[in-house]
XYZ file of C-alpha atoms in Angstrom:
692
model
C 0.130 11.146 29.559
C 1.595 10.701 26.078
C -0.294 9.991 22.892
C 0.451 8.520 19.483
C -1.652 9.620 16.487
C -2.230 7.703 13.262
C -3.318 9.790 10.270
C -4.490 8.417 6.922
C -5.291 10.879 4.142
C -7.619 9.459 1.520
C -9.164 10.919 -1.603
C -12.423 11.712 0.183
C -11.853 11.537 3.953
C -8.946 11.957 6.357
C -9.016 9.419 9.188
C -7.376 9.769 12.599
C -6.706 7.213 15.338
C -5.384 8.485 18.683
C -3.809 6.084 21.184
C -2.941 6.735 24.815
C 0.480 5.075 25.031
C 0.129 4.477 28.759
C -3.390 3.046 29.026
C -3.950 1.849 25.451
C -7.227 3.816 25.280
C -8.179 4.886 21.743
C -10.172 7.669 20.057
C -11.106 8.191 16.399
C -12.176 10.999 14.072
C -13.044 11.348 10.412
C -13.037 14.634 8.477
C -13.306 15.559 4.779
C -9.975 15.628 2.938
C -8.671 18.890 1.501
C -7.001 18.001 -1.830
C -5.637 21.510 -2.428
C -3.617 21.294 0.817
C -3.805 17.983 2.673
C -2.337 19.516 5.826
C -5.531 21.561 6.343
C -7.620 18.405 6.653
C -4.997 16.807 8.898
C -4.986 19.768 11.285
C -8.788 19.869 11.414
C -8.769 16.136 12.176
C -6.254 16.636 14.991
C -8.459 19.339 16.479
C -11.497 17.074 16.225
C -9.930 13.937 17.708
C -8.315 15.888 20.548
C -11.653 17.480 21.343
C -13.284 14.058 21.397
C -10.551 12.622 23.636
C -10.463 15.634 25.933
C -6.721 16.147 25.498
C -4.489 18.951 24.277
C -2.632 18.628 20.982
C 0.576 19.335 22.899
C 0.199 15.946 24.592
C 0.748 14.125 21.263
C 4.301 12.782 21.107
C 4.303 11.078 17.721
C 2.302 11.428 14.528
C 2.369 8.394 12.220
C 1.196 9.414 8.771
C 0.223 7.413 5.709
C 0.477 9.758 2.732
C -0.376 9.641 -0.973
C 1.708 12.694 -1.950
C 4.426 10.610 -3.646
C 1.843 8.390 -5.338
C -0.183 11.291 -6.681
C 2.947 13.104 -7.874
C 3.795 10.158 -10.131
C 0.207 9.617 -11.280
C -0.355 13.273 -12.162
C 3.177 13.739 -13.569
C 3.761 16.848 -11.478
C 7.186 16.006 -10.104
C 10.466 17.887 -10.268
C 12.427 18.643 -13.432
C 15.117 15.992 -13.078
C 18.661 15.786 -14.326
C 20.531 12.485 -14.677
C 24.241 11.701 -14.623
C 25.002 8.375 -16.313
C 28.225 6.653 -17.298
C 29.502 7.462 -20.799
C 27.635 5.237 -23.242
C 24.567 4.852 -21.004
C 22.863 8.180 -21.668
C 19.727 6.514 -23.098
C 19.274 3.955 -20.333
C 15.781 5.271 -19.491
C 14.677 5.466 -23.116
C 15.799 1.910 -23.929
C 14.283 0.610 -20.674
C 12.821 -2.917 -20.703
C 10.613 -4.208 -23.483
C 7.319 -5.954 -22.907
C 6.644 -8.982 -25.108
C 2.992 -10.119 -25.140
C 2.351 -13.789 -24.506
C 0.640 -16.330 -26.741
C 1.154 -15.658 -30.431
C 2.231 -12.042 -29.950
C 5.040 -11.554 -32.470
C 5.786 -7.957 -31.705
C 7.429 -5.898 -29.005
C 5.607 -3.060 -27.269
C 7.868 -0.449 -25.729
C 6.939 1.806 -22.867
C 5.910 5.016 -24.617
C 5.641 7.199 -21.522
C 8.171 9.991 -21.206
C 10.999 9.235 -18.727
C 10.978 11.313 -15.552
C 14.486 12.504 -16.492
C 14.318 13.579 -20.174
C 17.210 12.982 -22.543
C 17.781 16.731 -22.783
C 18.602 16.753 -19.056
C 20.824 13.654 -19.117
C 24.606 13.995 -19.190
C 27.416 11.451 -19.364
C 30.284 11.147 -16.895
C 33.605 9.952 -18.276
C 34.301 7.157 -15.796
C 34.008 3.394 -15.421
C 33.765 0.992 -12.486
C 34.190 -2.739 -13.106
C 31.731 -5.438 -12.047
C 33.971 -6.361 -9.118
C 34.296 -2.736 -7.972
C 37.678 -1.985 -9.560
C 38.282 1.470 -11.106
C 38.731 0.986 -14.856
C 38.553 4.669 -15.809
C 38.953 7.509 -13.327
C 36.271 10.199 -13.138
C 36.985 13.209 -15.390
C 35.994 15.966 -12.980
C 36.657 18.916 -15.298
C 34.288 17.631 -17.994
C 31.722 16.801 -15.338
C 31.731 20.380 -13.992
C 31.078 21.772 -17.470
C 28.156 19.404 -18.082
C 26.637 20.075 -14.661
C 26.799 23.760 -15.582
C 24.662 22.976 -18.632
C 22.098 21.267 -16.398
C 22.039 24.351 -14.199
C 21.079 26.459 -17.219
C 18.200 24.058 -17.925
C 16.767 24.767 -14.479
C 16.755 21.250 -13.032
C 15.158 20.906 -9.584
C 16.638 17.522 -8.601
C 19.608 15.443 -9.733
C 20.070 11.681 -10.030
C 23.475 10.008 -10.216
C 23.406 6.427 -11.544
C 26.759 5.128 -12.727
C 27.466 1.643 -14.025
C 28.393 -0.895 -11.319
C 28.160 1.718 -8.552
C 26.565 -0.952 -6.354
C 30.014 -2.558 -6.207
C 31.945 0.687 -5.637
C 30.191 3.988 -4.890
C 33.300 6.198 -4.883
C 32.569 7.922 -8.198
C 28.923 8.583 -7.368
C 29.895 10.128 -4.055
C 32.416 12.388 -5.803
C 29.800 13.479 -8.347
C 27.555 14.524 -5.449
C 30.351 16.612 -3.944
C 30.933 18.407 -7.242
C 27.202 18.872 -7.822
C 26.881 20.548 -4.427
C 29.356 23.193 -5.676
C 27.883 23.663 -9.166
C 24.181 23.171 -8.276
C 23.803 24.488 -4.709
C 20.444 23.692 -3.142
C 19.521 20.988 -5.669
C 18.830 17.639 -3.924
C 20.990 14.769 -5.215
C 19.982 11.094 -5.151
C 22.653 8.397 -5.566
C 21.684 4.990 -6.937
C 24.282 3.396 -4.636
C 22.257 4.667 -1.657
C 18.688 4.400 -2.940
C 18.937 0.872 -4.382
C 22.479 -0.582 -4.344
C 21.656 -3.561 -6.539
C 22.584 -4.798 -9.995
C 20.575 -4.259 -13.204
C 21.256 -0.845 -14.623
C 17.789 0.178 -15.787
C 15.941 -0.809 -12.605
C 18.513 0.951 -10.458
C 18.382 4.087 -12.576
C 14.602 4.396 -12.928
C 14.159 3.827 -9.182
C 16.647 6.552 -8.296
C 15.175 8.951 -10.852
C 11.724 8.336 -9.343
C 13.210 9.183 -5.961
C 14.472 12.508 -7.347
C 11.212 13.149 -9.196
C 9.008 13.099 -6.082
C 11.610 14.312 -3.590
C 11.061 18.113 -3.700
C 7.276 17.824 -3.490
C 7.353 15.291 -0.650
C 9.928 17.366 1.235
C 7.804 20.515 0.843
C 4.661 18.750 2.042
C 6.361 17.165 5.061
C 8.060 20.421 6.050
C 4.739 22.279 5.778
C 2.884 19.616 7.763
C 5.550 19.400 10.452
C 5.633 23.190 10.881
C 1.849 23.392 11.277
C 1.680 20.461 13.686
C 4.504 21.808 15.828
C 2.624 25.063 16.366
C 0.132 23.200 18.546
C 2.183 20.126 19.521
C 5.701 21.368 20.089
C 7.311 18.066 21.078
C 5.809 15.971 18.288
C 7.953 13.727 16.080
C 6.645 12.935 12.609
C 6.944 9.454 11.068
C 5.764 8.362 7.629
C 4.475 4.921 6.679
C 6.632 3.127 4.115
C 5.312 1.025 1.236
C 6.446 -2.152 2.999
C 4.310 -1.418 6.067
C 7.070 -0.062 8.314
C 7.710 3.495 9.486
C 10.373 5.956 8.414
C 11.453 9.098 10.210
C 10.582 12.401 8.524
C 14.192 12.959 7.424
C 14.519 9.471 5.905
C 11.158 9.953 4.181
C 12.367 13.199 2.638
C 15.625 11.658 1.401
C 14.147 8.390 0.104
C 10.515 9.144 -0.841
C 10.532 6.349 -3.438
C 9.829 4.078 -0.450
C 6.523 5.923 0.120
C 4.799 5.203 -3.195
C 2.357 2.780 -1.526
C 2.393 4.507 1.857
C -1.350 5.096 2.133
C -2.618 1.587 1.204
C 0.028 -0.130 3.376
C -1.600 1.294 6.515
C -4.788 -0.649 5.869
C -2.940 -3.947 5.580
C -1.071 -3.207 8.806
C -4.366 -2.473 10.566
C -5.932 -5.645 9.156
C -2.984 -7.662 10.479
C -3.638 -6.299 13.949
C -7.343 -7.192 13.763
C -6.590 -10.651 12.345
C -4.170 -11.446 15.158
C -6.817 -10.501 17.705
C -9.666 -12.378 15.992
C -7.748 -15.555 15.162
C -7.795 -15.433 11.344
C -4.207 -15.829 10.057
C -5.187 -16.122 6.375
C -6.962 -13.087 4.970
C -7.886 -11.219 1.831
C -7.991 -7.522 2.683
C -10.326 -5.113 0.886
C -9.906 -1.391 1.531
C -12.644 0.566 -0.272
C -12.294 4.319 -0.152
C -13.820 7.151 -2.109
C -11.531 6.841 -5.138
C -10.117 3.334 -5.282
C -10.065 -0.153 -3.792
C -6.828 -1.687 -2.494
C -6.584 -5.433 -1.949
C -3.878 -7.673 -0.506
C -3.339 -11.243 0.686
C -2.145 -12.220 4.166
C -0.750 -15.733 4.598
C -0.014 -17.148 8.063
C -0.204 -13.713 9.633
C 2.206 -12.040 7.177
C 1.356 -9.991 4.065
C 2.887 -10.838 0.711
C 5.713 -8.399 -0.020
C 6.993 -7.557 -3.495
C 10.407 -6.265 -4.455
C 8.858 -3.961 -7.018
C 6.318 -1.169 -6.681
C 4.157 -0.056 -9.589
C 2.314 3.250 -9.724
C 0.640 4.065 -13.013
C 3.078 2.942 -15.693
C 6.150 3.437 -13.503
C 7.723 0.372 -11.878
C 10.535 0.863 -9.395
C 12.596 -1.489 -7.301
C 11.365 -0.778 -3.793
C 9.856 -3.192 -1.295
C 6.109 -2.887 -0.847
C 3.213 -4.893 0.458
C 1.722 -6.731 -2.528
C -1.268 -4.418 -2.917
C -3.309 -4.236 -6.100
C -5.379 -1.151 -6.733
C -8.415 -0.693 -8.942
C -10.276 2.533 -9.676
C -13.430 1.461 -7.871
C -14.639 3.355 -4.807
C -17.573 5.210 -3.384
C -16.891 8.208 -5.590
C -16.375 6.225 -8.825
C -18.483 7.766 -11.574
C -20.873 5.617 -13.624
C -21.451 6.430 -17.277
C -22.876 4.924 -20.456
C -20.629 5.591 -23.497
C -22.567 6.704 -26.557
C -20.724 4.239 -28.784
C -21.174 0.992 -26.822
C -24.244 1.792 -24.695
C -22.655 -0.452 -22.051
C -22.565 0.634 -18.408
C -19.104 1.551 -17.115
C -18.105 2.388 -13.544
C -14.864 4.299 -12.851
C -11.979 4.789 -12.804
C -12.919 8.484 -12.835
C -13.955 9.668 -9.384
C -15.941 12.570 -7.977
C -13.382 12.713 -5.153
C -13.948 14.869 -2.081
C -14.861 18.016 -3.989
C -17.558 18.132 -5.260
C -18.006 14.461 -4.334
C -21.069 12.284 -5.054
C -24.376 14.025 -5.703
C -25.647 12.815 -2.319
C -23.087 15.036 -0.537
C -24.917 18.162 -1.687
C -21.688 19.954 -2.607
C -22.568 20.522 -6.234
C -21.771 17.085 -7.655
C -24.189 15.929 -10.363
C -22.509 12.815 -11.774
C -23.928 9.424 -10.707
C -21.491 7.585 -8.428
C -21.351 4.298 -6.535
C -22.316 6.145 -3.355
C -25.398 7.523 -5.094
C -26.283 3.995 -6.220
C -26.091 2.683 -2.645
C -28.252 5.569 -1.455
C -30.896 4.762 -4.081
C -30.721 1.049 -3.179
C -31.442 1.941 0.435
C -28.066 0.726 1.739
C -27.325 4.103 3.335
C -30.389 4.929 5.499
C -31.579 8.473 5.973
C -30.557 8.239 9.631
C -26.931 7.551 8.645
C -24.517 10.480 8.734
C -21.106 10.099 7.098
C -18.250 10.870 9.493
C -20.960 11.351 12.107
C -22.186 14.650 10.695
C -22.694 14.620 6.897
C -26.333 14.030 5.923
C -26.962 12.366 2.566
C -29.469 13.833 0.116
C -31.471 11.037 -1.513
C -33.265 13.352 -3.952
C -29.963 14.472 -5.479
C -28.842 10.849 -5.784
C -32.072 9.916 -7.537
C -31.644 12.793 -9.999
C -28.087 11.731 -10.802
C -28.997 8.044 -11.066
C -31.870 8.778 -13.444
C -29.319 9.624 -16.148
C -28.072 6.028 -16.096
C -31.566 4.555 -15.908
C -32.685 6.586 -18.942
C -29.572 5.745 -20.973
C -29.970 2.012 -20.292
C -33.763 1.881 -20.480
C -33.961 0.397 -16.983
C -35.842 1.226 -13.834
C -34.082 3.447 -11.325
C -33.494 0.559 -8.904
C -32.180 -1.825 -11.568
C -29.778 0.833 -12.853
C -28.472 1.402 -9.317
C -28.099 -2.331 -8.771
C -26.193 -2.629 -12.040
C -23.676 -0.048 -10.846
C -23.312 -1.864 -7.526
C -22.747 -5.216 -9.241
C -20.236 -3.886 -11.767
C -18.111 -2.172 -9.148
C -18.151 -5.411 -7.135
C -16.897 -7.348 -10.179
C -14.112 -4.785 -10.615
C -13.057 -5.391 -7.014
C -13.172 -9.165 -7.482
C -10.829 -8.779 -10.440
C -8.272 -7.186 -8.134
C -8.796 -9.933 -5.528
C -8.056 -12.582 -8.160
C -4.739 -10.883 -8.935
C -3.486 -11.406 -5.374
C -4.989 -14.869 -4.925
C -5.897 -17.108 -7.869
C -3.263 -15.722 -10.220
C -0.564 -16.336 -7.614
C -1.606 -19.890 -6.835
C -3.805 -19.215 -3.782
C -7.387 -20.463 -3.476
C -9.537 -17.587 -2.126
C -11.873 -20.137 -0.527
C -9.099 -20.857 1.993
C -9.156 -17.263 3.233
C -11.446 -15.017 5.223
C -12.178 -11.588 3.757
C -11.764 -8.468 5.852
C -13.368 -5.295 4.527
C -12.651 -1.774 5.742
C -12.398 1.791 4.546
C -15.500 3.968 4.545
C -17.211 1.901 1.820
C -15.699 -1.560 2.378
C -18.495 -2.954 4.606
C -21.096 -1.926 1.999
C -19.547 -4.413 -0.432
C -18.076 -7.094 1.862
C -20.991 -9.537 1.819
C -21.343 -9.347 -1.968
C -17.588 -9.768 -2.520
C -17.369 -12.829 -0.254
C -20.264 -14.379 -2.136
C -18.584 -13.764 -5.492
C -15.149 -15.089 -4.575
C -16.081 -17.686 -1.929
C -14.103 -16.264 1.006
C -15.856 -16.712 4.380
C -16.398 -15.174 6.768
C -16.576 -11.561 5.643
C -15.096 -9.743 8.637
C -16.160 -6.194 9.501
C -13.897 -4.887 12.290
C -15.033 -2.158 14.693
C -14.263 1.272 13.248
C -13.611 -0.025 9.717
C -13.509 3.467 8.272
C -10.450 4.406 10.334
C -8.600 1.072 10.192
C -5.857 2.521 7.973
C -5.181 5.182 10.603
C -5.084 2.429 13.244
C -2.474 0.654 11.134
C -0.427 3.847 10.923
C -0.593 4.312 14.704
C 0.306 0.746 15.664
C 3.118 -0.025 13.234
C 6.824 0.182 14.029
C 9.852 1.934 12.557
C 11.557 -0.147 9.867
C 14.646 -0.092 7.694
C 16.413 -2.485 5.362
C 19.767 -2.959 3.697
C 20.561 -5.037 0.618
C 23.638 -6.218 -1.250
C 23.999 -7.723 -4.690
C 25.741 -11.075 -4.311
C 25.656 -13.114 -7.541
C 26.971 -16.581 -6.717
C 26.172 -20.150 -7.614
C 25.663 -22.322 -4.568
C 28.902 -24.160 -5.346
C 30.802 -20.844 -5.225
C 29.768 -19.825 -1.712
C 28.780 -21.266 1.645
C 26.106 -20.874 4.301
C 28.719 -19.372 6.620
C 29.533 -16.617 4.099
C 25.841 -15.814 3.704
C 25.353 -15.626 7.451
C 28.272 -13.217 7.778
C 26.960 -10.857 5.077
C 23.401 -10.961 6.412
C 24.615 -10.114 9.917
C 26.585 -7.146 8.549
C 23.541 -5.840 6.681
C 21.389 -6.193 9.807
C 24.004 -4.370 11.884
C 23.997 -1.340 9.549
C 20.190 -1.217 9.380
C 19.876 -1.548 13.170
C 22.187 1.416 13.730
C 19.923 3.487 11.504
C 16.905 2.583 13.657
C 18.736 3.293 16.883
C 19.531 6.799 15.643
C 15.792 7.283 15.235
C 15.157 6.315 18.852
C 14.529 2.561 18.618
C 15.954 0.537 21.480
C 18.489 -2.150 20.643
C 16.730 -4.881 22.602
C 13.407 -4.240 20.838
C 14.696 -4.576 17.258
C 13.750 -7.695 15.299
C 15.382 -8.787 12.053
C 14.019 -10.526 8.980
C 16.389 -11.953 6.364
C 15.614 -12.446 2.669
C 17.428 -13.695 -0.407
C 16.662 -13.313 -4.097
C 17.212 -16.593 -5.966
C 16.987 -17.868 -9.523
C 18.061 -20.909 -11.465
C 21.449 -20.322 -13.060
C 20.796 -18.751 -16.440
C 17.277 -17.647 -15.521
C 16.090 -14.043 -15.833
C 13.427 -13.841 -13.121
C 14.099 -13.947 -9.416
C 12.065 -15.087 -6.432
C 12.372 -13.534 -2.978
C 12.445 -15.974 -0.069
C 12.587 -15.534 3.695
C 15.301 -17.383 5.569
C 16.622 -17.447 9.118
C 20.187 -17.721 10.304
C 19.146 -20.817 12.242
C 17.949 -22.522 9.051
C 21.241 -21.771 7.335
C 23.106 -23.100 10.379
C 21.054 -26.297 10.503
C 20.526 -27.155 6.823
C 23.075 -25.028 4.986
C 22.215 -23.846 1.476
C 19.802 -26.767 1.118
C 17.369 -24.715 3.206
C 17.230 -22.202 0.356
C 17.102 -24.657 -2.543
C 14.173 -26.547 -0.998
C 12.168 -23.357 -0.476
C 12.999 -22.074 -3.943
C 11.872 -25.262 -5.693
C 8.588 -25.263 -3.745
C 7.852 -21.615 -4.511
C 8.790 -21.998 -8.177
C 6.480 -24.987 -8.495
C 3.632 -23.169 -6.745
C 3.904 -20.184 -9.071
C 4.743 -21.914 -12.348
C 3.676 -25.579 -11.740
C 7.212 -26.952 -12.212
C 10.705 -26.974 -10.744
C 13.959 -27.576 -12.635
C 16.874 -29.858 -11.872
C 19.322 -26.941 -12.086
C 21.686 -25.329 -9.645
C 20.172 -22.277 -7.900
C 22.000 -18.967 -7.963
C 21.978 -16.186 -5.381
C 21.357 -12.641 -6.634
C 20.620 -10.341 -3.681
C 20.878 -10.614 0.095
C 18.712 -8.435 2.316
C 18.157 -7.683 6.005
C 15.023 -5.854 7.188
C 14.969 -4.626 10.786
C 11.974 -3.367 12.727
C 11.383 -1.758 16.092
C 8.547 -2.574 18.474
C 5.081 -1.192 17.765
C 2.715 0.153 20.369
C 0.264 -2.157 22.095
C -3.367 -1.114 21.742
C -5.856 -2.589 24.156
C -8.686 -4.383 22.427
C -11.280 -4.859 25.090
C -13.914 -7.567 24.798
C -17.395 -6.125 24.426
C -20.286 -6.997 26.714
C -21.798 -10.439 26.168
C -25.383 -10.918 25.057
C -27.722 -13.503 23.619
C -28.268 -14.380 19.962
C -31.135 -11.879 19.853
C -29.951 -8.416 18.737
C -33.296 -6.604 18.976
C -31.952 -4.122 21.545
C -29.696 -2.647 18.826
C -32.474 -2.108 16.262
C -32.989 1.533 15.259
C -35.735 1.053 12.704
C -36.510 -0.300 9.249
C -35.261 0.631 5.809
C -36.790 -0.103 2.400
C -33.979 -1.578 0.284
C -33.416 -3.297 -3.048
C -31.222 -6.396 -2.757
C -30.624 -9.148 -5.315
C -33.317 -7.754 -7.621
C -36.054 -7.688 -4.977
C -37.578 -5.044 -2.750
C -36.942 -5.966 0.872
C -37.328 -4.404 4.282
C -34.042 -4.375 6.153
C -33.668 -3.866 9.893
C -31.225 -1.075 10.762
C -28.894 -1.720 13.708
C -26.752 0.630 15.784
C -23.354 -1.042 15.996
C -22.558 0.627 19.298
C -25.431 -1.335 20.901
C -24.449 -4.760 19.574
C -23.158 -7.327 22.050
C -20.976 -10.409 21.726
C -23.027 -13.373 20.555
C -25.684 -11.275 18.805
C -26.875 -12.743 15.516
C -28.006 -10.337 12.779
C -30.203 -11.928 10.146
C -30.159 -10.469 6.643
C -31.428 -8.383 5.069
C -29.919 -5.950 7.550
C -27.952 -2.715 7.712
C -25.546 -1.850 10.528
C -24.539 1.799 10.910
C -21.726 3.468 12.833
C -19.873 6.779 12.732
C -17.385 5.887 10.003
C -19.030 3.182 7.887
C -22.135 1.154 7.026
C -22.388 -2.647 6.779
C -24.847 -4.426 4.477
C -25.915 -8.019 5.226
C -27.724 -9.552 2.258
C -30.764 -11.882 2.369
C -29.952 -15.538 3.151
C -26.879 -14.382 5.101
C -26.296 -13.504 8.720
C -23.750 -11.721 10.839
C -22.448 -12.911 14.181
C -20.752 -10.564 16.631
C -17.624 -12.034 18.225
C -16.234 -11.168 21.668
C -14.108 -8.314 20.257
C -16.955 -6.687 18.369
C -16.093 -7.957 14.882
C -19.103 -8.800 12.705
C -18.534 -12.148 10.970
C -20.818 -12.575 7.962
C -21.668 -16.072 6.664
C -24.245 -17.463 4.225
C -27.063 -19.249 6.026
C -26.380 -22.501 4.152
C -22.882 -22.672 5.657
C -24.384 -22.394 9.116
C -26.800 -25.282 8.411
C -23.996 -27.505 7.142
C -21.961 -26.848 10.268
C -24.966 -27.582 12.461
C -25.353 -31.030 10.842
C -21.714 -31.815 11.596
């Protein structure tokens, strides 16, 4: 037997999803995260899931890991001391950056005031110049470069970035700088912009490569530590890391190009949601992943997530492909407070995290959190145990929540409901960013909620934004780990190719795209992917000639063969009109060509559950006094493991399972489909359908 393990490390819990690669049988586990050393929580989770599955850790072949190490390094500004080598005259490229001009009547320019990850004091200039077409205009002065690298050595840099002008067209000088740096700065990792992001636009290329250097030592240390500890019990294991775009990278590639991991953790949830959606027959989805610290949302259209060419973490934006995920500081551990000045209730973004956590955990936390509010509201019954073993302390939650009630002059229940409603509105704001503000009507999409706290908020979120049904998949608390386990290795290659349509041809594009795919495929094959299992996706970045912004479009070689460049111009005009309400009668211009290749993911068996009638009384565990929509109600509590296909759960109701809790509000109901998903609808929708 061989096993594949998905691991997702969150701010509060670490989730694990173990798959038998031969039979497709699955096992899950959930353990508290260990922020001081994430590998401790991972190893405890491996022990737990192996114990549950009755297997030895040595039987695990591959560990697929979604990590937040790179993300947290940027957010907490704890990365490496970086040096930068720029072309003479470009020393201040990071300080000049890009300006942000407010819309409307804003008559001023606001510059990014954050300190660059490579300070000016650690930036040196190389006497060299490459032309826009790749020609050598000025040869590299190696003697001067050695002296300046010696100065950087005295400053104690821990990582070096090389970003020379037009290196995307000719990387010879950057490669030579790396060779010299290896002599002058032995042991210091070097990142070349021509390898990290070989595309035009000097600032974007430089800041992306500097970010790669900034997080590289910390990511490498974490991965080496994790791999060493895992190999002690699972000698033959191979470690893969989830990329921001939803694919997998080998451990070595992840260490060399960690800038591709900035959205590693959240991408696993979208990948897992895609798998559930394909099984349940919902191609259009809004995904809501609610953890202990934050909520991540994304939009899936026709079975594919929206992918951006830029990734933003904090106030750092880099050019790296990522699933279009928007994050808001709203989770189960988000702390509620009433500022003395405004006397207005605020929730988040500060979080109690895993240690000490919400007051209800009994670990010493005293601040009122969203979790404490749901405990007071009766959404988390006394019989519920988080991760199957953590008992919640209602008395501690009440004590914490009383602070808010006193400050606002409200009853305890109304204060708790206020926290619940505000955090829901914060989540809806993120959902609007990926839907309404990009031209998509959320009423055309189902909403799938997961993460440990997602099902607590799903019904309320669907009601606020109009997305039905609200889908609660089985094991929602470990869906991110499922996504990690079931995804496939991925790589991509890009090339800047600035041409008007009249200056190129479809045949030339096809040739370049095939070359890019060939290089990327070889990279996957080195990692063990089989040639016949590799699929390729082609993309182009387009703009109107003279335009600053670019739009990324998918295209196939068959479309180019059949329609020529008209296939691109038609798609571009449609997308431009959808986003900006108009299209121009101007000639399009190509900017970047890209080929993304992907191996085959593992197949997980999703067995249909036993069929039953509409009556779900056999799954009832008891009753729970709750406070929903401003009224005291008595909710039936259901054991999800006892639910059968066809069961109908009338709200108010609470459904509990090992890794999550689902709330069904009054005047709503949940229906269990053949795969065990709970589909929540408002009762009025059901009546309308019955009349049809």
